[in-house]
């Protein structure tokens, strides 16, 4: 945490990237440390420690918040020592997270780190506001554009953690017949193609469903708003641009090539995902899932991707979060698809592409 | 312990309202909060834990807790029940297949003693998507009419994509909470 100090003139973007790297490096170090511990703690223990961590964390954070707001409102400009003391407090908090992160759920780790980034920013802002000519510069300077995704900003940890419980599912309500919505359903060994056409505004405002498919090849071209996939087995699914989210519940032995803003993968087994995605893909209750970058082409795909704001590669295909994996260590449920195992560029214009 | 009583004290002083946003994953909670707060909604990841947004709304300060809805973390929702003034339940009106899940989770939530005094706003979100159910249809599927008579609730169709309906919903909720809490002070 103490290496790679930022020169203060760095642009926000560089600083954010560096901060992210630093966090990643820290997590890696911690993960390694964890690996080197001979005995792993059983899960049942970790929830107790998580609880005590969270209460300790939130108390310290509250007191730092308090100190910062005090220097903001006090009439005299803050003393260097005052600022330093607060900065030290933040460092201590960071250390606390570091010490616990090998047994904390990854989202608590990330939330805590984001909260710390935010504290530093607030302190920076507060000291800049009261003393415009900055004589004092902090270590680990963060920037306005925090490394964490926007939705995680201003996070705070004030919670207690209880053990996970899966909810027993209720039977179908039977009130609504969902099979009326547009989609491909209950097919076996078929080639299915659908074009959401450019120009037809209605089509691209719609959602589409793939349900109960087996041994099928599905090609969706154009832009659509949302894609729901459930219970597909041994299928190949090639999709153009999804302007919203993809939700997959139940897939086995499939290959998905998808571009979308968000993707949530539940209950997938032994599947490959070639993704372009604007946010972090998540998996839950899945295993043997592998990830690679998007590799689809057909006539007009560039326009579709641009239209859906998906023309840029964000690299997020590799930033997978596993909700079932409670440690900072790499999840055993997913991996990156090694380059030599990836399919090449897939063109869905010609039929029977292999 | 100490923390909660501090929050409560400050809340009464500064007209703060604590709003809890829950609903299945992918329903659009985070997008709604960002949109209402005037932030960029183009890159939002599924929520791993929770986010807190503090924003001024009319003459009140809203503390909005946006909690992730993935199945694995739904059991954590209860950590956020305490002191909740307003409960926002967000429904993806285009996700017909998971409406039973949605009803099940909502029913569970409404049994919760600690939430019994909270105003309930149901957002039938994603109205912009063709083929999504109307607020009336959602109300029927969720059996909202069968709810406890003492509960203050309202369902509003909305789209976090276009922003339509969001202010109508929040206006109702803030007014409802204000009339319960601050009139009595
Ligand atoms: N078309 C359309 N898409 C929406 C709307 N609201 C949200 N979305 C999309 O739905 C997806 C899920 O939105 P989120 O805000 O991440 O959902 P969430 O409820 O916070 O999900 P979790 O954090 O997993 O609980 C995103 O791709 C949004 O762009 C809407 O009103 N219309
Ligand atoms: Mg969210």
XYZ file of C-alpha atoms and ligand atoms in Angstrom:
572
model
C 0.000 0.000 0.000
C 2.931 2.275 0.594
C 4.651 1.858 -2.747
C 3.960 3.720 -5.989
C 3.296 7.122 -4.600
C 1.456 9.368 -7.031
C 2.948 12.628 -8.222
C 0.273 15.207 -7.479
C 0.023 16.495 -11.052
C -1.196 13.152 -12.386
C -4.393 13.315 -14.346
C -7.485 11.839 -12.740
C -7.554 8.926 -15.132
C -3.957 7.902 -14.550
C -4.386 8.188 -10.839
C -7.514 6.083 -10.962
C -5.773 3.440 -13.011
C -2.820 3.426 -10.676
C -5.088 3.165 -7.678
C -6.870 0.265 -9.198
C -3.571 -1.437 -9.885
C -2.521 -0.843 -6.364
C -5.685 -2.371 -4.995
C -5.362 -5.321 -7.320
C -1.775 -5.825 -6.240
C -2.805 -5.651 -2.629
C -5.537 -8.195 -3.071
C -3.089 -10.446 -4.827
C -0.573 -10.159 -2.043
C -3.240 -10.938 0.478
C -4.434 -13.859 -1.543
C -0.909 -15.227 -1.662
C -0.538 -14.755 2.025
C -3.715 -16.667 2.495
C -2.520 -19.484 0.295
C 0.651 -19.788 2.279
C -1.265 -20.296 5.473
C -1.296 -24.001 6.058
C -4.726 -24.199 7.618
C -7.678 -22.499 6.065
C -10.328 -21.362 8.474
C -13.697 -22.997 8.077
C -16.480 -20.786 6.765
C -18.483 -20.950 9.958
C -15.748 -19.050 11.765
C -15.343 -16.358 9.225
C -18.823 -14.930 9.649
C -18.104 -14.125 13.302
C -14.875 -12.382 12.399
C -16.618 -10.555 9.595
C -19.108 -9.221 12.077
C -16.524 -7.924 14.464
C -14.547 -6.462 11.576
C -17.589 -4.622 10.278
C -18.456 -3.083 13.591
C -14.854 -2.065 14.190
C -14.617 -0.646 10.687
C -17.813 1.351 10.886
C -16.894 2.825 14.262
C -13.500 4.000 13.088
C -14.980 5.317 9.897
C -17.614 7.246 11.770
C -15.010 8.860 13.963
C -12.895 9.839 10.946
C -15.952 11.278 9.221
C -16.572 13.246 12.345
C -13.028 14.612 12.474
C -13.179 15.654 8.841
C -16.450 17.464 9.230
C -15.029 19.223 12.255
C -12.063 20.637 10.329
C -14.484 21.684 7.636
C -16.649 23.698 9.954
C -14.094 25.070 12.398
C -13.251 28.750 11.953
C -9.436 28.381 11.976
C -7.587 26.606 9.184
C -6.561 23.123 10.296
C -3.051 22.507 11.521
C -0.759 20.232 9.607
C -0.674 17.915 12.590
C -4.462 17.719 12.601
C -4.553 16.698 8.959
C -1.788 14.222 9.498
C -3.595 12.641 12.392
C -6.681 12.106 10.272
C -4.594 10.732 7.451
C -2.973 8.301 9.871
C -6.400 7.245 11.031
C -7.344 6.439 7.463
C -4.165 4.441 6.990
C -4.951 2.475 10.114
C -8.381 1.737 8.742
C -6.811 0.551 5.528
C -4.563 -1.734 7.489
C -7.544 -3.150 9.311
C -9.142 -4.045 5.985
C -5.911 -5.548 4.732
C -5.568 -7.710 7.798
C -9.068 -9.033 7.470
C -9.433 -9.281 3.768
C -8.322 -12.871 3.497
C -11.491 -13.956 5.224
C -13.877 -11.188 4.234
C -16.379 -11.655 1.434
C -15.013 -9.888 -1.638
C -17.781 -7.310 -1.720
C -17.066 -6.279 1.848
C -13.431 -5.911 0.884
C -14.340 -3.811 -2.093
C -16.873 -1.747 -0.170
C -14.359 -1.080 2.552
C -11.688 -0.085 0.074
C -14.108 2.197 -1.706
C -15.091 3.778 1.590
C -11.420 4.416 2.314
C -10.842 5.935 -1.111
C -13.803 8.141 -0.420
C -12.518 9.182 2.997
C -9.188 10.197 1.501
C -10.958 12.167 -1.167
C -13.118 13.921 1.392
C -10.094 14.749 3.481
C -8.269 16.033 0.401
C -11.236 18.155 -0.544
C -11.683 19.463 2.947
C -8.038 20.422 3.323
C -7.948 21.980 -0.136
C -11.032 23.987 0.693
C -9.666 25.392 3.933
C -6.091 25.800 2.694
C -6.125 26.504 -1.035
C -2.339 26.619 -1.283
C -1.617 23.060 -0.458
C 1.508 22.710 1.600
C 0.746 19.277 2.652
C 0.342 16.298 0.427
C -1.005 12.944 1.321
C 0.310 9.564 0.544
C -1.835 7.288 -1.557
C -3.594 10.192 -3.076
C -6.803 9.177 -4.658
C -8.738 11.012 -7.297
C -12.279 12.001 -7.975
C -12.703 9.182 -10.442
C -12.280 6.376 -7.984
C -11.049 3.030 -9.191
C -14.201 1.344 -8.054
C -17.203 1.254 -10.354
C -19.429 4.273 -10.048
C -22.198 2.345 -8.402
C -19.916 1.438 -5.534
C -19.007 4.959 -4.638
C -19.909 6.403 -1.296
C -20.289 2.949 0.089
C -20.207 2.559 3.777
C -20.084 -0.459 5.956
C -22.514 -0.421 8.828
C -23.793 -3.899 8.675
C -23.701 -7.190 10.385
C -23.235 -10.306 8.411
C -25.233 -13.396 8.886
C -24.733 -16.750 7.300
C -26.219 -17.262 3.896
C -29.465 -19.051 3.494
C -31.003 -20.008 0.249
C -34.686 -19.439 0.065
C -36.954 -22.306 -0.768
C -38.675 -21.495 -4.012
C -42.372 -21.039 -4.338
C -44.314 -22.757 -7.009
C -45.389 -20.826 -10.075
C -48.145 -18.364 -9.507
C -49.844 -19.476 -12.654
C -51.312 -16.043 -13.112
C -49.174 -14.850 -15.940
C -48.274 -16.809 -18.967
C -44.756 -15.752 -19.743
C -44.630 -17.818 -22.906
C -46.389 -15.078 -24.832
C -43.318 -12.856 -24.799
C -41.093 -12.914 -27.888
C -38.499 -15.686 -27.894
C -37.370 -19.153 -28.929
C -38.717 -21.909 -26.682
C -38.670 -25.690 -26.383
C -36.507 -26.508 -29.379
C -34.216 -29.420 -30.022
C -31.402 -29.562 -32.602
C -32.460 -26.503 -34.551
C -30.863 -23.480 -36.065
C -32.671 -20.385 -34.891
C -32.101 -16.940 -36.254
C -33.697 -13.612 -35.494
C -32.903 -10.181 -36.769
C -33.871 -7.148 -34.717
C -33.857 -4.833 -37.560
C -32.205 -1.529 -37.949
C -34.818 1.097 -38.499
C -37.610 -0.816 -36.835
C -37.568 1.109 -33.626
C -40.106 -1.130 -31.946
C -38.074 -4.289 -32.232
C -35.069 -2.807 -30.586
C -37.133 -1.626 -27.655
C -38.078 -5.162 -26.874
C -36.766 -8.016 -24.827
C -36.148 -11.546 -26.074
C -36.203 -14.934 -24.360
C -34.350 -18.192 -25.006
C -35.930 -20.965 -22.994
C -35.589 -24.764 -22.893
C -33.275 -25.186 -25.849
C -31.145 -28.232 -26.515
C -28.423 -28.711 -29.138
C -29.446 -25.546 -30.925
C -27.526 -22.804 -32.638
C -29.057 -19.393 -32.011
C -28.113 -16.258 -33.912
C -29.545 -12.916 -32.843
C -28.556 -9.931 -34.928
C -29.156 -6.250 -34.390
C -29.874 -4.392 -31.141
C -32.227 -5.443 -28.401
C -33.024 -4.085 -24.946
C -32.795 -7.155 -22.762
C -32.143 -10.869 -23.116
C -33.407 -13.610 -20.801
C -31.964 -17.115 -21.128
C -33.106 -20.083 -19.093
C -32.426 -23.788 -19.231
C -30.294 -24.173 -22.329
C -28.145 -27.236 -22.913
C -25.347 -27.762 -25.428
C -26.276 -24.691 -27.405
C -24.326 -22.085 -29.283
C -25.707 -18.622 -28.744
C -24.421 -15.736 -30.843
C -25.827 -12.321 -30.022
C -25.287 -8.855 -31.480
C -25.817 -5.889 -29.182
C -27.885 -5.928 -26.003
C -28.483 -2.351 -24.884
C -29.445 -3.402 -21.358
C -28.796 -6.590 -19.464
C -28.511 -10.303 -20.120
C -29.809 -12.681 -17.481
C -28.870 -16.347 -17.771
C -30.410 -18.907 -15.420
C -29.445 -22.481 -16.091
C -27.024 -23.346 -18.894
C -24.874 -26.378 -19.452
C -22.204 -27.152 -22.023
C -22.943 -23.995 -24.008
C -20.965 -21.385 -25.865
C -22.208 -17.807 -25.572
C -20.925 -14.920 -27.636
C -22.547 -11.780 -26.271
C -22.189 -8.012 -26.170
C -24.194 -6.215 -23.491
C -24.152 -3.574 -20.790
C -24.577 -6.040 -17.953
C -24.524 -9.799 -17.628
C -25.675 -11.972 -14.735
C -24.987 -15.704 -14.954
C -26.788 -18.049 -12.564
C -26.522 -21.843 -12.471
C -24.175 -22.316 -15.395
C -22.015 -25.387 -15.753
C -19.173 -25.924 -18.182
C -19.893 -22.997 -20.441
C -17.699 -20.603 -22.380
C -18.557 -16.925 -22.513
C -17.045 -14.639 -25.144
C -18.087 -11.250 -23.854
C -17.986 -7.593 -24.464
C -19.551 -5.959 -21.455
C -19.548 -2.460 -20.042
C -19.759 -3.486 -16.399
C -18.401 -6.417 -14.414
C -19.930 -9.794 -15.312
C -21.203 -11.730 -12.319
C -21.724 -15.423 -11.703
C -23.722 -17.134 -8.981
C -24.090 -20.880 -8.321
C -21.957 -21.674 -11.336
C -18.866 -23.708 -12.011
C -16.542 -24.571 -14.851
C -17.371 -21.327 -16.625
C -14.673 -19.742 -18.738
C -14.345 -16.260 -20.163
C -12.809 -14.740 -23.277
C -13.252 -11.566 -25.306
C -16.098 -11.090 -27.774
C -15.435 -12.536 -31.217
C -18.539 -12.130 -33.368
C -18.933 -10.649 -36.798
C -21.761 -10.271 -39.276
C -22.656 -7.627 -41.792
C -23.544 -4.434 -39.909
C -22.334 -5.524 -36.467
C -20.175 -2.434 -36.108
C -23.229 -0.202 -36.427
C -25.176 -2.314 -33.957
C -22.405 -2.187 -31.373
C -21.946 1.548 -31.851
C -25.691 2.112 -31.565
C -25.737 0.258 -28.253
C -22.622 2.024 -26.969
C -20.705 -1.212 -27.079
C -18.106 -0.347 -29.682
C -15.352 -0.008 -27.113
C -13.548 -2.964 -25.559
C -13.500 -2.310 -21.815
C -11.614 -5.434 -20.848
C -14.381 -6.207 -18.368
C -14.912 -9.675 -19.849
C -12.123 -10.754 -17.502
C -13.374 -8.940 -14.363
C -15.789 -11.561 -13.148
C -17.348 -11.435 -9.669
C -18.519 -14.682 -8.095
C -21.294 -14.210 -5.521
C -20.726 -17.679 -4.181
C -17.083 -17.157 -3.429
C -16.475 -15.511 -0.113
C -12.771 -14.949 -0.186
C -10.431 -12.494 -1.801
C -8.750 -15.477 -3.440
C -9.526 -16.270 -7.082
C -12.771 -18.225 -7.314
C -12.376 -21.849 -8.400
C -15.684 -21.601 -10.249
C -14.476 -19.574 -13.205
C -11.325 -18.991 -15.209
C -10.030 -17.192 -18.236
C -10.170 -19.267 -21.365
C -6.568 -19.859 -22.469
C -5.885 -18.238 -25.809
C -5.151 -21.478 -27.605
C -8.538 -22.880 -26.564
C -10.538 -19.957 -27.905
C -12.533 -20.114 -31.092
C -11.446 -17.643 -33.745
C -13.588 -14.849 -35.082
C -17.100 -16.170 -35.673
C -18.978 -14.967 -38.676
C -22.702 -15.636 -38.586
C -23.414 -14.418 -42.118
C -22.522 -17.736 -43.657
C -24.407 -20.775 -42.493
C -22.838 -23.834 -40.937
C -19.952 -21.909 -39.564
C -17.646 -24.015 -37.566
C -26.051 0.381 19.417
C -24.530 3.847 19.803
C -24.432 4.256 16.080
C -28.142 3.822 15.588
C -29.116 6.220 18.301
C -26.771 8.792 16.825
C -28.310 8.317 13.398
C -31.763 8.671 14.873
C -30.947 11.851 16.702
C -29.413 13.494 13.670
C -32.284 12.333 11.534
C -34.939 14.093 13.563
C -32.929 17.250 13.640
C -32.200 17.517 9.949
C -35.360 16.061 8.498
C -33.623 13.013 7.255
C -35.471 10.082 5.831
C -34.049 6.643 5.511
C -35.112 4.855 2.357
C -34.387 1.196 1.675
C -34.376 0.043 -1.960
C -34.760 -3.673 -2.510
C -35.988 -6.055 -5.169
C -34.607 -8.899 -7.255
C -31.267 -8.499 -8.977
C -31.520 -6.823 -12.374
C -34.712 -4.972 -11.444
C -33.041 -1.570 -11.828
C -32.537 -0.316 -8.245
C -29.104 1.177 -8.766
C -30.114 2.708 -12.087
C -33.125 4.368 -10.435
C -31.031 5.866 -7.648
C -28.382 7.166 -10.033
C -30.977 8.572 -12.396
C -32.840 10.378 -9.621
C -29.567 11.795 -8.407
C -28.734 13.030 -11.900
C -25.739 10.765 -12.344
C -24.462 8.901 -15.375
C -26.276 5.581 -15.683
C -24.338 4.170 -18.606
C -21.965 1.950 -16.644
C -23.503 0.212 -13.638
C -22.299 -3.140 -12.359
C -24.535 -5.537 -10.442
C -24.341 -4.478 -6.800
C -22.056 -6.692 -4.740
C -22.987 -5.279 -1.348
C -24.807 -2.005 -1.055
C -24.500 1.685 -1.849
C -25.653 4.667 0.135
C -26.670 7.886 -1.529
C -27.491 10.981 0.421
C -29.459 13.541 -1.502
C -31.531 16.591 -0.882
C -35.122 16.127 -1.941
C -37.510 19.008 -1.468
C -36.821 20.141 2.081
C -35.677 16.730 3.212
C -32.463 14.797 3.140
C -32.891 11.297 1.814
C -30.516 8.578 2.850
C -31.044 5.959 0.207
C -29.745 2.464 0.827
C -29.513 0.512 -2.385
C -28.934 -3.127 -1.573
C -27.874 -5.827 -4.049
C -30.583 -8.296 -5.011
C -28.638 -11.378 -6.140
C -30.009 -14.513 -4.499
C -26.834 -15.123 -2.502
C -27.020 -11.794 -0.769
C -30.772 -11.444 -0.194
C -30.323 -12.827 3.297
C -28.332 -9.698 4.092
C -31.277 -7.420 3.404
C -32.411 -7.716 6.990
C -29.261 -5.965 8.142
C -30.685 -2.771 6.720
C -34.255 -2.896 8.071
C -33.674 -0.926 11.262
C -34.983 2.665 11.218
C -36.349 2.443 7.689
C -38.919 5.146 6.933
C -39.628 4.206 3.341
C -39.338 0.922 1.528
C -38.999 0.936 -2.256
C -39.647 -2.409 -3.898
C -38.434 -2.446 -7.493
C -39.895 -4.864 -10.046
C -38.541 -5.611 -13.514
C -41.902 -5.541 -15.304
C -40.408 -7.311 -18.311
C -39.096 -10.312 -16.348
C -42.263 -12.397 -16.349
C -40.498 -15.609 -15.528
C -39.302 -14.470 -12.135
C -42.486 -12.793 -10.921
C -43.124 -15.653 -8.519
C -39.679 -15.126 -7.022
C -40.485 -11.471 -6.810
C -43.741 -12.097 -4.980
C -42.136 -14.560 -2.599
C -39.400 -12.130 -1.587
C -41.806 -9.222 -1.202
C -44.160 -11.261 0.974
C -41.246 -12.207 3.202
C -40.225 -8.618 3.545
C -43.715 -7.473 4.495
C -43.845 -9.963 7.354
C -40.912 -8.164 8.857
C -41.831 -6.461 12.108
C -39.100 -3.840 11.784
C -40.533 -2.680 8.456
C -44.144 -2.594 9.548
C -44.234 1.181 9.917
C -42.508 1.961 6.627
C -44.314 3.478 3.652
C -44.145 1.092 0.720
C -43.547 2.303 -2.822
C -43.595 -0.313 -5.551
C -41.896 0.690 -8.765
C -43.083 -1.292 -11.789
C -39.857 -0.477 -13.597
C -38.795 -0.879 -17.238
C -42.109 0.337 -18.641
C -40.169 1.435 -21.718
C -39.566 -2.181 -22.710
C -42.113 -3.490 -25.096
C -44.122 -6.325 -23.614
C -43.584 -5.341 -20.003
C -46.560 -5.647 -17.660
C -48.482 -2.551 -16.625
C -48.530 -1.407 -12.991
C -52.080 -2.767 -12.680
C -51.019 -6.179 -13.890
C -48.033 -6.196 -11.550
C -50.331 -5.237 -8.661
C -52.515 -8.212 -9.490
C -49.659 -10.695 -9.701
C -48.241 -9.486 -6.414
C -51.702 -9.514 -4.735
C -51.105 -6.030 -3.463
C -54.779 -5.605 -2.592
C -54.460 -8.342 -0.022
C -51.904 -6.373 1.913
C -52.409 -5.439 5.530
C -54.850 -2.513 5.654
C -52.635 -0.449 7.928
C -49.861 -0.286 5.367
C -49.406 2.896 3.346
C -48.519 1.790 -0.162
C -48.601 2.817 -3.787
C -47.538 1.282 -7.059
C -46.105 3.489 -9.806
C -45.047 2.518 -13.314
C -41.653 3.914 -14.222
C -38.601 3.684 -16.393
C -35.146 4.350 -15.041
C -34.147 4.497 -18.680
C -36.294 7.519 -19.558
C -36.841 8.772 -16.017
C -40.596 8.633 -16.407
C -42.506 7.997 -13.176
C -39.522 8.268 -10.833
C -40.408 11.650 -9.390
C -44.066 10.752 -9.085
C -43.075 7.764 -6.956
C -40.595 9.582 -4.764
C -42.940 12.543 -4.312
C -45.626 10.261 -2.975
C -43.274 8.452 -0.655
C -41.629 11.534 0.775
C -45.018 13.163 1.384
C -46.334 10.027 3.011
C -43.350 9.703 5.317
C -43.405 13.396 6.151
C -47.054 13.306 7.096
C -46.448 10.352 9.389
C -43.260 11.490 11.050
C -42.849 15.210 11.057
C -46.425 16.222 11.711
C -46.202 14.344 14.968
C -42.993 16.011 16.121
N -34.864 -0.695 -20.645
C -34.676 -0.451 -19.362
N -33.621 -0.984 -18.741
C -33.441 -0.716 -17.437
C -34.338 0.098 -16.705
N -33.895 0.175 -15.429
C -32.763 -0.560 -15.375
N -32.491 -1.100 -16.579
C -31.365 -1.977 -16.916
O -31.484 -3.142 -16.112
C -30.217 -3.623 -15.743
C -30.135 -3.808 -14.253
O -30.110 -2.562 -13.607
P -29.448 -2.344 -12.161
O -29.756 -0.956 -11.755
O -28.044 -2.780 -12.157
O -30.310 -3.366 -11.306
P -30.254 -3.652 -9.740
O -31.648 -3.828 -9.287
O -29.459 -2.598 -9.065
O -29.505 -5.052 -9.689
P -28.635 -5.677 -8.476
O -27.629 -4.647 -8.090
O -28.017 -6.925 -9.031
O -29.593 -5.986 -7.370
C -29.205 -2.620 -16.307
O -28.698 -3.142 -17.501
C -30.035 -1.385 -16.552
O -29.533 -0.625 -17.629
C -35.463 0.642 -17.395
O -36.312 1.346 -16.857
N -35.585 0.319 -18.715
Mg -27.696 -2.619 -8.001
